[in-house]
Amino acid sequence: QVTSGQLREQGNALFQAGDHAAALAAYTQALSLCDAEPERAVLHRNRAACYLKLEDYTKAEADASKAIGANGRDVKALFRRSQALQKLGRLDQAVSDLQRCVSLEPKNKAFQEALRALGSSMHEKMKTMSCTDSKVEQMFQILLDPQEKDADKKQKAAQNLIVLAREEAGAEKIFQSDGVQLLMQLLDTAQPDLMLAALRTLVGLCSGHRSRTAAILAKIGAPCLAAVLGVEHEQVSLAACNLLHVMFESLKEGLQKDFRGKEDAVVLDSSKDLRLLIKHLLEMLALEGASAHGRDNALNLLIKVVPRKSPKEADNSLSLWVIDQGLKKILEVGSSVCGTPGSLPVTKNSRMNASVLLSKLYDDLKCDAERENFHHLCEDYVRSWFEGHELAGKLRAIQTASCLLQGPAEAGNRVLELGGIMESVLSLCASVSESHQLVAVEALIHAADKAKRASFITTNGVNLLKEIYKHSERDSIRIRALVGLCKLGSAGGTDFSMKQFAEGSTMKLAKQCRKWLCNEAIDAGTRRWAVEGLAYLTFDADVKEEFVEDKAAMQAMFQLAKSEDSSVLYAVASTLVNCTNSYDHEEPDPQMVELAKYAKQHIPEQHPKDKPDFVKRRVRKLLAAGVVSALSCMVKSENLALTNSCRELISRVFLALVAEAEDRGGVVAQGGGKALIPLSLEGTEVGQTKAAQALAKITITSNPEMAFPGERIYEVVRPLVSLLHLQRTGLENFEGLMALTNLAGISERLRQKILKEKAVPMIEGYMFEEHELIRLAATECMCNMAMSKEVQELFLAEGSDRLKLMVLYSGEEDERLRRAASGTLAMLTSLHPPICKRIPQVTVHWLEILQALLLSPSAELQQRGAVVVMNMVAADREVAEQLMASEMLEILLVLAKDQDKP
């Protein structure tokens, strides 16, 4: 049985060796076995040393205090506590401990030096603090003085205050000297410049500091912050949105490591504060006095902070609470009809933002009961408007259905099935009022998404839409009617045999869409409907061909994609996916096709112009028109409409654009490589995989250091490693391995990054793969990884067959595999000589494999064999004797005389 004394000795040895975590574990175990107070004090003192090394200063202080409690004259414990206190920012207490150390050991130079250094740092801090004190007071005086007329002076004071708040010492000083009260006075002035200065200073005070954030929230109050968010001045509203986001993050994430020591004793429950803020944001949505952009900012905030970041997080209670408390308030925004009495002021993006928030909340639900509750709340809201509110109420109900169809479509479809809704949509399409007709036609367009309902509308609504399209005098109505017809016309998707309309009709519709798209006299909000139409019509290959020939239309669409209108992103991405054929399409099984013919079942047909040559030509035309810069702008934009499904579509297009090796340089030059990295790290699993595969293709054929300059090259590693997972296809595995091979050959730092991402076990796994190309790619990747010390050590691990596999692969028939395996052996024996001794032990065939390499007709294999033999001879006398006793000497003598192979 191990004693506490033995464990202490073991801990001491581990500490000396630099393994502080293991030493800590040994001391902790020793404490559990030890009752003697003096020995326990020593163990606490030793643990304090470990905690100091591990940078856990709170625990270091606690353990040192326990040691001092047992023996107040323990100078080591006093010194360690002073070091911990110094790191925790409690300099006065640190000085007190050091002074005690000096009084106990007056001749100890280390203590005297530490006390002197601490004294000067305290002096500096006091100087800074007193300087900061006067600065803070001075700045507030300038800002709050009504007599001060110098605008530049005020602006400079505001800027200084913001800069000061970004540093912990300055932020704490502002907070301590009743700065929050003064900042509230700045907010009350209603002067935009002063309000912006106050809000940006508050951001500095709240960043990463939970207790300060909670105190500021209590002081200012959630209603006041929500009111500032709803002001008319756009920049002030945006700054308030940023402050609220920082407050949410601080309350949610808690404390940053730097300040943890000071605040660990105060356990704060942030959930009440979080809900209070969210409650006021939800109330602001339905507040008539709030500005339209303030409402948008509130929706953006709710999208960022309410739903779970990942489905792996178990707790979705915040989403459930928001649905119960605020779903109807969100629907108030979604159902707003511009120009009708009682409607809230909204921007062109408000309804889209409401749809995105509803979609995120719906996706965050975990079970059928939660979804059923969501449906009931939506249906109750629609009924409340539809029944007993005359025409205005019916419009609100239909607008709500449109909003839901653009977000959680399942809830939208349920609403459309309520009695009378669909009939009202069709009857309002014939209304004489433009705003009523707009609402109805848009609802009809969104409703046509569902194939079942598309056939219902084809029967009941096509003639109506045609009438509107032909006879309406307003372009805004005609363009929407056109989109409705486009949607219905494309209900067969890419199936060439499923034409909804007469021959040539889709081409006419597409021509009109392109004409409207290029007409800059029409506002962007109306032109984006032309893109919606093309998103559906481009299922038809004839339409795709005509579209890519029309350079003006393509560039007009790209310009719209770069504009601020967020609702156009999905339509642009869908159109591009159709043009590049980057949607999923499986080749039908020939036997199943025969069976279907026999059973007289419908068989989908591919359009002749969707064959690979046509697709390749279309991709080239899109590249020439500047598609890459448009896609890069779409990814860069901080846009809420850039949903995960939209990201997936963009990833699909990028993968199609880099399919041909000669196009990849152009894609990188226009910013494609940079845009692919965020796409590969966030979004749907399919989208991330497609983006990662596009990155792999670029990394294989381009110089990675040119394609991903600076630090960006290290961000590419994780997406590439994700292609090695077992659920990926063989092609994705192969391209991932090839790309990692290129990266591993560049630098040790990149190899370390690949190791950190735990890629080596996966690479090894693929070395046993049946598919010869994957096996070869994995072996080549391992050859480059073998330049790392950690990987070399793996080949010597007890019970491992890694080295044996490399030796045996060096004797395989496949010359490329032999080249990769023997290259790895040459590298390993050069960099890590102990491997030379191990080679004869792993297989009895080692000699004949090396001889076969030297006798090979390939000069490359001969050179690798010669390097391995040279390294083995140099490494160990016994191995050298074994080699020279065989026919190896004769082979080497013959090769040494070969003039053709210098």
Coordinates of C-alpha atoms in Angstrom, one line a residue, residues 586-604:
E586 CA -28.7 10.1 -58.4
E587 CA -28.4 8.0 -61.5
P588 CA -31.4 5.7 -61.7
D589 CA -30.7 2.0 -61.5
P590 CA -31.2 0.6 -65.0
Q591 CA -33.0 -2.5 -63.7
M592 CA -35.5 -0.2 -61.8
V593 CA -36.0 1.8 -65.0
E594 CA -37.0 -1.3 -66.9
L595 CA -39.3 -2.4 -64.1
A596 CA -40.9 1.1 -64.0
K597 CA -41.5 0.9 -67.8
Y598 CA -43.0 -2.5 -67.4
A599 CA -45.3 -1.3 -64.6
K600 CA -46.2 1.9 -66.7
Q601 CA -44.8 4.1 -64.0
H602 CA -43.4 7.6 -64.6
I603 CA -39.7 7.7 -65.3
P604 CA -37.8 11.1 -64.8

